[in-house]
PDB file of C-alpha atoms in Angstrom:
ATOM      1  CA  UNK A   1     -49.220-109.917  44.454  1.00  0.00           C
ATOM      2  CA  UNK A   2     -46.914-108.137  44.540  1.00  0.00           C
ATOM      3  CA  UNK A   3     -46.558-104.481  42.649  1.00  0.00           C
ATOM      4  CA  UNK A   4     -44.546-104.810  40.396  1.00  0.00           C
ATOM      5  CA  UNK A   5     -44.598-108.450  37.999  1.00  0.00           C
ATOM      6  CA  UNK A   6     -42.006-108.899  35.665  1.00  0.00           C
ATOM      7  CA  UNK A   7     -41.080-112.498  33.220  1.00  0.00           C
ATOM      8  CA  UNK A   8     -37.516-113.140  34.282  1.00  0.00           C
ATOM      9  CA  UNK A   9     -37.027-115.628  30.781  1.00  0.00           C
ATOM     10  CA  UNK A  10     -34.689-116.025  30.726  1.00  0.00           C
ATOM     11  CA  UNK A  11     -35.050-114.805  26.915  1.00  0.00           C
ATOM     12  CA  UNK A  12     -32.938-116.193  24.735  1.00  0.00           C
ATOM     13  CA  UNK A  13     -32.595-113.881  20.838  1.00  0.00           C
ATOM     14  CA  UNK A  14     -30.499-113.776  17.446  1.00  0.00           C
ATOM     15  CA  UNK A  15     -28.928-110.745  16.469  1.00  0.00           C
ATOM     16  CA  UNK A  16     -31.213-108.309  14.559  1.00  0.00           C
ATOM     17  CA  UNK A  17     -34.084-109.460  16.562  1.00  0.00           C
ATOM     18  CA  UNK A  18     -37.025-107.316  17.944  1.00  0.00           C
ATOM     19  CA  UNK A  19     -36.720-108.068  21.550  1.00  0.00           C
ATOM     20  CA  UNK A  20     -39.761-106.787  23.336  1.00  0.00           C
ATOM     21  CA  UNK A  21     -39.858-107.359  27.603  1.00  0.00           C
ATOM     22  CA  UNK A  22     -42.933-105.875  29.685  1.00  0.00           C
ATOM     23  CA  UNK A  23     -44.308-105.070  32.791  1.00  0.00           C
ATOM     24  CA  UNK A  24     -47.590-105.480  34.980  1.00  0.00           C
ATOM     25  CA  UNK A  25     -48.082-103.219  38.037  1.00  0.00           C
ATOM     26  CA  UNK A  26     -51.467-103.105  40.484  1.00  0.00           C
ATOM     27  CA  UNK A  27     -51.352 -99.615  41.416  1.00  0.00           C
ATOM     28  CA  UNK A  28     -53.142 -97.095  39.704  1.00  0.00           C
ATOM     29  CA  UNK A  29     -51.567 -94.160  41.617  1.00  0.00           C
ATOM     30  CA  UNK A  30     -47.969 -95.605  39.532  1.00  0.00           C
ATOM     31  CA  UNK A  31     -47.135 -92.355  37.511  1.00  0.00           C
ATOM     32  CA  UNK A  32     -43.844 -92.623  36.942  1.00  0.00           C
ATOM     33  CA  UNK A  33     -42.449 -95.555  34.498  1.00  0.00           C
ATOM     34  CA  UNK A  34     -38.430 -96.128  34.400  1.00  0.00           C
ATOM     35  CA  UNK A  35     -36.920 -98.971  32.711  1.00  0.00           C
ATOM     36  CA  UNK A  36     -32.916 -99.717  34.114  1.00  0.00           C
ATOM     37  CA  UNK A  37     -30.419-102.059  32.504  1.00  0.00           C
ATOM     38  CA  UNK A  38     -27.965-103.733  34.677  1.00  0.00           C
ATOM     39  CA  UNK A  39     -25.029-106.136  33.638  1.00  0.00           C
ATOM     40  CA  UNK A  40     -23.294-108.640  35.688  1.00  0.00           C
ATOM     41  CA  UNK A  41     -21.989-107.981  38.380  1.00  0.00           C
ATOM     42  CA  UNK A  42     -22.928-104.087  37.675  1.00  0.00           C
ATOM     43  CA  UNK A  43     -25.776-101.569  38.817  1.00  0.00           C
ATOM     44  CA  UNK A  44     -28.751-100.728  37.051  1.00  0.00           C
ATOM     45  CA  UNK A  45     -27.997 -98.675  35.133  1.00  0.00           C
ATOM     46  CA  UNK A  46     -30.881 -95.599  33.456  1.00  0.00           C
ATOM     47  CA  UNK A  47     -31.938 -96.837  30.034  1.00  0.00           C
ATOM     48  CA  UNK A  48     -35.668 -94.449  30.437  1.00  0.00           C
ATOM     49  CA  UNK A  49     -38.352 -92.551  32.122  1.00  0.00           C
ATOM     50  CA  UNK A  50     -41.294 -91.824  31.365  1.00  0.00           C
ATOM     51  CA  UNK A  51     -45.183 -90.602  32.362  1.00  0.00           C
ATOM     52  CA  UNK A  52     -47.092 -90.230  29.886  1.00  0.00           C
ATOM     53  CA  UNK A  53     -49.177 -93.116  27.998  1.00  0.00           C
ATOM     54  CA  UNK A  54     -48.170 -93.983  24.676  1.00  0.00           C
ATOM     55  CA  UNK A  55     -44.833 -94.512  22.918  1.00  0.00           C
ATOM     56  CA  UNK A  56     -40.752 -92.635  23.687  1.00  0.00           C
ATOM     57  CA  UNK A  57     -38.221 -93.672  21.711  1.00  0.00           C
ATOM     58  CA  UNK A  58     -34.401 -92.807  21.868  1.00  0.00           C
ATOM     59  CA  UNK A  59     -32.769 -95.181  19.854  1.00  0.00           C
ATOM     60  CA  UNK A  60     -32.929 -98.093  19.439  1.00  0.00           C
ATOM     61  CA  UNK A  61     -34.821 -98.578  22.797  1.00  0.00           C
ATOM     62  CA  UNK A  62     -38.935 -97.251  22.727  1.00  0.00           C
ATOM     63  CA  UNK A  63     -40.658 -97.099  26.462  1.00  0.00           C
ATOM     64  CA  UNK A  64     -44.487 -98.047  25.592  1.00  0.00           C
ATOM     65  CA  UNK A  65     -46.775 -97.144  28.985  1.00  0.00           C
ATOM     66  CA  UNK A  66     -50.350 -97.729  28.735  1.00  0.00           C
ATOM     67  CA  UNK A  67     -51.779 -96.872  32.177  1.00  0.00           C
ATOM     68  CA  UNK A  68     -55.367 -98.249  31.509  1.00  0.00           C
ATOM     69  CA  UNK A  69     -54.101-101.739  31.078  1.00  0.00           C
ATOM     70  CA  UNK A  70     -51.340-100.963  33.992  1.00  0.00           C
ATOM     71  CA  UNK A  71     -48.798-102.276  30.865  1.00  0.00           C
ATOM     72  CA  UNK A  72     -45.242-100.887  29.936  1.00  0.00           C
ATOM     73  CA  UNK A  73     -42.689-102.119  27.002  1.00  0.00           C
ATOM     74  CA  UNK A  74     -39.813-101.991  26.588  1.00  0.00           C
ATOM     75  CA  UNK A  75     -38.719-101.829  22.379  1.00  0.00           C
ATOM     76  CA  UNK A  76     -35.600-103.045  21.899  1.00  0.00           C
ATOM     77  CA  UNK A  77     -34.557-102.503  17.809  1.00  0.00           C
ATOM     78  CA  UNK A  78     -32.311-104.499  15.533  1.00  0.00           C
ATOM     79  CA  UNK A  79     -30.614-106.167  18.677  1.00  0.00           C
ATOM     80  CA  UNK A  80     -26.656-106.209  19.962  1.00  0.00           C
ATOM     81  CA  UNK A  81     -25.497-108.946  21.932  1.00  0.00           C
ATOM     82  CA  UNK A  82     -23.999-106.471  24.064  1.00  0.00           C
ATOM     83  CA  UNK A  83     -27.389-105.838  24.603  1.00  0.00           C
ATOM     84  CA  UNK A  84     -27.175-108.753  26.568  1.00  0.00           C
ATOM     85  CA  UNK A  85     -27.844-107.654  30.409  1.00  0.00           C
ATOM     86  CA  UNK A  86     -30.826-107.654  32.596  1.00  0.00           C
ATOM     87  CA  UNK A  87     -33.512-105.540  32.304  1.00  0.00           C
ATOM     88  CA  UNK A  88     -35.015-104.415  34.937  1.00  0.00           C
ATOM     89  CA  UNK A  89     -38.862-101.818  35.450  1.00  0.00           C
ATOM     90  CA  UNK A  90     -39.548-100.019  37.724  1.00  0.00           C
ATOM     91  CA  UNK A  91     -42.831 -97.370  39.385  1.00  0.00           C
ATOM     92  CA  UNK A  92     -43.274 -95.172  41.288  1.00  0.00           C
ATOM     93  CA  UNK A  93     -45.532 -92.495  42.230  1.00  0.00           C
ATOM     94  CA  UNK A  94     -42.707 -89.765  43.607  1.00  0.00           C
ATOM     95  CA  UNK A  95     -39.549 -89.430  43.774  1.00  0.00           C
ATOM     96  CA  UNK A  96     -38.697 -91.208  46.636  1.00  0.00           C
ATOM     97  CA  UNK A  97     -39.839 -94.877  46.503  1.00  0.00           C
ATOM     98  CA  UNK A  98     -39.129 -97.231  43.375  1.00  0.00           C
ATOM     99  CA  UNK A  99     -40.612-100.686  43.004  1.00  0.00           C
ATOM    100  CA  UNK A 100     -38.785-102.654  40.843  1.00  0.00           C
ATOM    101  CA  UNK A 101     -39.920-105.719  39.114  1.00  0.00           C
ATOM    102  CA  UNK A 102     -38.440-108.900  38.831  1.00  0.00           C
ATOM    103  CA  UNK A 103     -35.694-108.333  36.322  1.00  0.00           C
ATOM    104  CA  UNK A 104     -35.876-109.729  32.915  1.00  0.00           C
ATOM    105  CA  UNK A 105     -32.255-112.247  31.975  1.00  0.00           C
ATOM    106  CA  UNK A 106     -31.895-111.499  27.825  1.00  0.00           C
ATOM    107  CA  UNK A 107     -28.754-113.043  25.664  1.00  0.00           C
ATOM    108  CA  UNK A 108     -28.458-111.828  22.351  1.00  0.00           C
ATOM    109  CA  UNK A 109     -26.431-114.412  20.700  1.00  0.00           C
ATOM    110  CA  UNK A 110     -24.972-113.487  17.531  1.00  0.00           C
TER     111      UNK A 110
ATOM    112  CA  UNK B   1     -17.409 -86.954  38.700  1.00  0.00           C
ATOM    113  CA  UNK B   2     -17.653 -90.185  40.637  1.00  0.00           C
ATOM    114  CA  UNK B   3     -20.404 -90.430  40.031  1.00  0.00           C
ATOM    115  CA  UNK B   4     -22.228 -93.009  43.314  1.00  0.00           C
ATOM    116  CA  UNK B   5     -19.479 -94.648  45.527  1.00  0.00           C
ATOM    117  CA  UNK B   6     -19.928 -98.134  47.159  1.00  0.00           C
ATOM    118  CA  UNK B   7     -17.737 -99.571  49.889  1.00  0.00           C
ATOM    119  CA  UNK B   8     -16.476-102.276  50.764  1.00  0.00           C
ATOM    120  CA  UNK B   9     -17.442-103.935  47.665  1.00  0.00           C
ATOM    121  CA  UNK B  10     -16.714-107.195  48.552  1.00  0.00           C
ATOM    122  CA  UNK B  11     -17.552-108.340  53.015  1.00  0.00           C
ATOM    123  CA  UNK B  12     -17.662-111.818  55.084  1.00  0.00           C
ATOM    124  CA  UNK B  13     -19.358-111.219  57.810  1.00  0.00           C
ATOM    125  CA  UNK B  14     -19.604-113.717  61.102  1.00  0.00           C
ATOM    126  CA  UNK B  15     -23.666-114.037  62.532  1.00  0.00           C
ATOM    127  CA  UNK B  16     -24.164-111.356  64.522  1.00  0.00           C
ATOM    128  CA  UNK B  17     -21.224-108.776  64.039  1.00  0.00           C
ATOM    129  CA  UNK B  18     -22.161-105.408  63.007  1.00  0.00           C
ATOM    130  CA  UNK B  19     -21.024-103.453  60.280  1.00  0.00           C
ATOM    131  CA  UNK B  20     -21.119-100.068  58.012  1.00  0.00           C
ATOM    132  CA  UNK B  21     -21.942 -99.767  54.047  1.00  0.00           C
ATOM    133  CA  UNK B  22     -20.536 -96.356  52.529  1.00  0.00           C
ATOM    134  CA  UNK B  23     -22.109 -94.253  50.135  1.00  0.00           C
ATOM    135  CA  UNK B  24     -20.890 -90.672  48.988  1.00  0.00           C
ATOM    136  CA  UNK B  25     -21.931 -89.316  46.078  1.00  0.00           C
ATOM    137  CA  UNK B  26     -20.901 -86.166  44.575  1.00  0.00           C
ATOM    138  CA  UNK B  27     -23.805 -84.929  41.724  1.00  0.00           C
ATOM    139  CA  UNK B  28     -25.256 -82.791  44.939  1.00  0.00           C
ATOM    140  CA  UNK B  29     -28.696 -85.119  44.589  1.00  0.00           C
ATOM    141  CA  UNK B  30     -30.890 -85.028  48.000  1.00  0.00           C
ATOM    142  CA  UNK B  31     -33.095 -88.252  46.701  1.00  0.00           C
ATOM    143  CA  UNK B  32     -30.778 -91.096  48.058  1.00  0.00           C
ATOM    144  CA  UNK B  33     -31.790 -94.617  48.566  1.00  0.00           C
ATOM    145  CA  UNK B  34     -30.627 -98.433  49.756  1.00  0.00           C
ATOM    146  CA  UNK B  35     -31.689-100.963  48.612  1.00  0.00           C
ATOM    147  CA  UNK B  36     -31.061-104.668  48.756  1.00  0.00           C
ATOM    148  CA  UNK B  37     -31.475-107.852  45.357  1.00  0.00           C
ATOM    149  CA  UNK B  38     -31.837-110.844  46.099  1.00  0.00           C
ATOM    150  CA  UNK B  39     -32.200-113.474  42.992  1.00  0.00           C
ATOM    151  CA  UNK B  40     -36.051-114.105  41.831  1.00  0.00           C
ATOM    152  CA  UNK B  41     -36.302-110.911  43.576  1.00  0.00           C
ATOM    153  CA  UNK B  42     -35.261-108.262  42.519  1.00  0.00           C
ATOM    154  CA  UNK B  43     -34.713-104.103  43.958  1.00  0.00           C
ATOM    155  CA  UNK B  44     -36.046-103.761  48.013  1.00  0.00           C
ATOM    156  CA  UNK B  45     -35.827-100.761  48.997  1.00  0.00           C
ATOM    157  CA  UNK B  46     -34.702-100.690  52.144  1.00  0.00           C
ATOM    158  CA  UNK B  47     -34.454 -97.123  53.381  1.00  0.00           C
ATOM    159  CA  UNK B  48     -34.414 -93.837  51.830  1.00  0.00           C
ATOM    160  CA  UNK B  49     -34.042 -90.118  52.418  1.00  0.00           C
ATOM    161  CA  UNK B  50     -35.034 -86.942  51.167  1.00  0.00           C
ATOM    162  CA  UNK B  51     -32.276 -84.650  52.810  1.00  0.00           C
ATOM    163  CA  UNK B  52     -29.486 -84.152  54.900  1.00  0.00           C
ATOM    164  CA  UNK B  53     -31.202 -84.264  58.289  1.00  0.00           C
ATOM    165  CA  UNK B  54     -34.386 -87.039  56.973  1.00  0.00           C
ATOM    166  CA  UNK B  55     -34.433 -90.203  56.326  1.00  0.00           C
ATOM    167  CA  UNK B  56     -37.792 -92.839  56.456  1.00  0.00           C
ATOM    168  CA  UNK B  57     -38.227 -96.551  56.172  1.00  0.00           C
ATOM    169  CA  UNK B  58     -38.026 -98.919  52.901  1.00  0.00           C
ATOM    170  CA  UNK B  59     -39.645-102.453  52.181  1.00  0.00           C
ATOM    171  CA  UNK B  60     -37.382-103.699  54.311  1.00  0.00           C
ATOM    172  CA  UNK B  61     -36.637-101.773  56.789  1.00  0.00           C
ATOM    173  CA  UNK B  62     -35.734-104.508  59.954  1.00  0.00           C
ATOM    174  CA  UNK B  63     -32.078-104.716  61.031  1.00  0.00           C
ATOM    175  CA  UNK B  64     -30.901-101.922  59.078  1.00  0.00           C
ATOM    176  CA  UNK B  65     -29.837 -98.058  60.363  1.00  0.00           C
ATOM    177  CA  UNK B  66     -29.422 -94.712  58.566  1.00  0.00           C
ATOM    178  CA  UNK B  67     -28.057 -91.456  58.714  1.00  0.00           C
ATOM    179  CA  UNK B  68     -27.936 -88.912  56.922  1.00  0.00           C
ATOM    180  CA  UNK B  69     -25.636 -85.858  58.286  1.00  0.00           C
ATOM    181  CA  UNK B  70     -24.520 -84.287  53.857  1.00  0.00           C
ATOM    182  CA  UNK B  71     -25.682 -84.466  51.587  1.00  0.00           C
ATOM    183  CA  UNK B  72     -23.198 -86.357  50.314  1.00  0.00           C
ATOM    184  CA  UNK B  73     -23.323 -89.552  52.206  1.00  0.00           C
ATOM    185  CA  UNK B  74     -25.826 -92.281  53.212  1.00  0.00           C
ATOM    186  CA  UNK B  75     -24.282 -95.173  54.565  1.00  0.00           C
ATOM    187  CA  UNK B  76     -26.074 -98.707  55.877  1.00  0.00           C
ATOM    188  CA  UNK B  77     -25.618 -99.799  59.148  1.00  0.00           C
ATOM    189  CA  UNK B  78     -26.269-103.860  60.077  1.00  0.00           C
ATOM    190  CA  UNK B  79     -27.338-104.126  63.843  1.00  0.00           C
ATOM    191  CA  UNK B  80     -26.221-107.774  64.270  1.00  0.00           C
ATOM    192  CA  UNK B  81     -26.064-109.438  60.698  1.00  0.00           C
ATOM    193  CA  UNK B  82     -28.292-113.189  60.270  1.00  0.00           C
ATOM    194  CA  UNK B  83     -27.626-114.906  57.134  1.00  0.00           C
ATOM    195  CA  UNK B  84     -30.796-113.538  55.403  1.00  0.00           C
ATOM    196  CA  UNK B  85     -28.918-110.438  55.040  1.00  0.00           C
ATOM    197  CA  UNK B  86     -26.549-112.180  53.013  1.00  0.00           C
ATOM    198  CA  UNK B  87     -27.276-110.298  49.163  1.00  0.00           C
ATOM    199  CA  UNK B  88     -25.761-107.010  47.211  1.00  0.00           C
ATOM    200  CA  UNK B  89     -26.493-104.136  48.517  1.00  0.00           C
ATOM    201  CA  UNK B  90     -27.303-100.666  45.539  1.00  0.00           C
ATOM    202  CA  UNK B  91     -27.218 -97.491  46.929  1.00  0.00           C
ATOM    203  CA  UNK B  92     -28.691 -94.538  44.098  1.00  0.00           C
ATOM    204  CA  UNK B  93     -29.155 -90.947  44.653  1.00  0.00           C
ATOM    205  CA  UNK B  94     -31.112 -89.000  42.020  1.00  0.00           C
ATOM    206  CA  UNK B  95     -32.033 -85.061  41.551  1.00  0.00           C
ATOM    207  CA  UNK B  96     -35.848 -85.047  41.472  1.00  0.00           C
ATOM    208  CA  UNK B  97     -36.349 -88.333  42.132  1.00  0.00           C
ATOM    209  CA  UNK B  98     -39.316 -89.145  38.964  1.00  0.00           C
ATOM    210  CA  UNK B  99     -36.688 -88.972  36.757  1.00  0.00           C
ATOM    211  CA  UNK B 100     -34.677 -91.764  37.684  1.00  0.00           C
ATOM    212  CA  UNK B 101     -31.748 -92.876  40.241  1.00  0.00           C
ATOM    213  CA  UNK B 102     -27.669 -92.955  39.699  1.00  0.00           C
ATOM    214  CA  UNK B 103     -26.393 -96.385  40.843  1.00  0.00           C
ATOM    215  CA  UNK B 104     -23.238 -97.585  42.803  1.00  0.00           C
ATOM    216  CA  UNK B 105     -21.825-100.776  41.592  1.00  0.00           C
ATOM    217  CA  UNK B 106     -22.894-101.734  44.759  1.00  0.00           C
ATOM    218  CA  UNK B 107     -21.564-104.184  48.165  1.00  0.00           C
ATOM    219  CA  UNK B 108     -21.987-108.190  47.483  1.00  0.00           C
ATOM    220  CA  UNK B 109     -22.208-109.070  51.857  1.00  0.00           C
ATOM    221  CA  UNK B 110     -22.053-112.642  52.840  1.00  0.00           C
ATOM    222  CA  UNK B 111     -23.175-113.178  56.485  1.00  0.00           C
ATOM    223  CA  UNK B 112     -21.865-117.085  57.787  1.00  0.00           C
TER     224      UNK B 112
END
């Protein structure tokens, strides 16, 4: 069993839709949670990080963590074509080792 | 401010050849890591470092060596390239680790 499971998609939605991206993890020792966005042929860029259960908002993006269910989500409101990318969740116990999900490829159609 | 710089961007190697992938950061970050990205596998940790002179193995270290003689540089050496090492390699750095890493733009390696 992989430590982090993420539906690889692809996911295609119309512009303006609310997008929900999800990951589950198996080890309750993971305490820090991140979402990265990766455009084609580019390196991942950090979107959001959080370390507590609950919601964290940043503009159109909301990261949600449920430690009791070992479930993390990223919501994108008012999605734009420029949001089309692969989204990767990542978890870690400490500073050194990030464990990534497989990534979800998202396309926002104008 | 360049961030994390990786060279080369593309490389083709023959089986058995060796090479070094370069990674440099100018943010004075203590934590540096190497990942490989393969289709359907996400990013997998190869080696990491928590400061100059300190390195350790990640999830997939076989066939790779690292060293960290300075805070800025963290090269990855392929000892004897194999087709299974065909991948995209990313270097990343962080000052805290737990609040996220900054990634380079990657090296696309093909071993024939």
